[in-house]
Every structure is written in C-alpha cells, then in structure tokens.
Amino acid sequence: MSSIGHKPGPEYPHRVEAIIEIPRDSRNKYEIDDDSGDVWLDRMLFTATRYPANYGFIPLTLAGDGDPIDILVLMDEPVFPGVHVWARPVGVMEMRDEAGPDAKIMAVPYGDPRWDQIQDLDDLPALLRSEIDHFFEVYKALEPGKSTETSHWGDRARAHELLVEARHDYKPAPPVVPKRRANER
C-alpha cells in the first residue's frame, strides 16, 4: 500500500490507523491494490463463515508474511472497504497460515465510549475470542492448498511489541522515476 498521506502519529502504537478491507459479517474477501488503491474482490470464502469483525491492515508496517500487519477492529457496525479508522490495540491473536506467521492485532475504535471498558485482552468477552479463534481455524478449510493454525493470544503489551517491530521492519518502496524518451534530452 502506498505510504502517501499515512503517518504513524505520535501515539503509535497506542493509537493506530487501520484501513479496512473487509466489513464485519462479510463472506467477500477484498484486497486493496498497492499501486492504485482500488478495492478488488479477491474471492468469496469457500466456507459458510463470515468475518467476525472489520478486517484490514495498518499502513507503514511489515509483518512476517511480507504484508502490512493485519488488524481486526471490533465495532458494532460493518465498515466499507477503504475506510480509515483510528483504532486502539488491546491484544493480538498469533497464528500461521500457508505463507508463515500471520498475527492479527485486535483493536477497538479509538475514542468510542462504547468500547472504553475494553483496555486489554482479558477484557474481551471469552465468547468473542472463541468466535474469532474458530473463524481463523476454519475460514480457509475448503480452499485447496490453504491452511491456518491459531497459536495463542497475546495481551496489549504483546500487540504493541509486534506493532513496533512491524513499523521498524517497514521500508518504503523507492520512488518510481519515469524513463526519459530519446527526444527529451
């Protein structure tokens, strides 16, 4: 994803910019094109499961799978793909898929009083954590060559640690310099 207009901000990693790709309750898996910013339908989930939260990524980060670090923003309503949301990380689910480590930062909307009581992982309802676990254990189950394995949950401090690492590992792409034509010399 282009870094134009994105800044981690002075409160990072306590407040992060999340760019939503997939709305809560969707079976459609959308991806945002790195170059154009266009939203593309990547595929529909093969299973009868739906995303348990608004799912996206944190720009200016690089996770172990070579993509920006993933984030689930727990909200009452679905959010359109491409919308930017300020979020407050409260924990992390560490897992693996066929591409390697694939941590999912758990967050709540920043400044929303309905979520003020959620400060750390232990504040999330156990049933919600079980639903998220179950989703990531099975959502790729019917797709050939794909697999997932949930590992463990980490608290807010672990989420912050992963966010700092992912920010440190991010290296902006070099600018594209247009080639000069022979007659432009």
Coordinates of N, CA and C in Angstrom, one line a residue, residues 39 54 57 117 125 134 143 149 177:
V39 N -10.1 -1.1 -4.7 CA -10.6 -2.3 -4.0 C -11.0 -3.4 -4.9
N54 N -14.5 -6.0 11.6 CA -14.0 -5.3 10.4 C -12.5 -5.6 10.4
F57 N -5.7 -3.6 7.6 CA -4.2 -3.6 7.8 C -3.8 -2.3 8.4
Q117 N -14.4 0.2 28.2 CA -14.1 -0.8 29.2 C -13.2 -1.8 28.7
P125 N -14.8 -10.3 25.9 CA -15.6 -11.5 26.3 C -15.0 -12.8 25.7
H134 N -12.3 -19.6 16.2 CA -13.0 -20.5 15.4 C -13.0 -20.1 13.9
E143 N -10.4 -24.4 0.9 CA -9.6 -23.9 -0.2 C -8.4 -24.8 -0.4
E149 N -3.5 -22.1 11.3 CA -3.4 -22.7 12.6 C -3.2 -21.6 13.7
V177 N 11.0 6.4 -11.0 CA 11.5 7.5 -11.8 C 11.1 7.2 -13.2

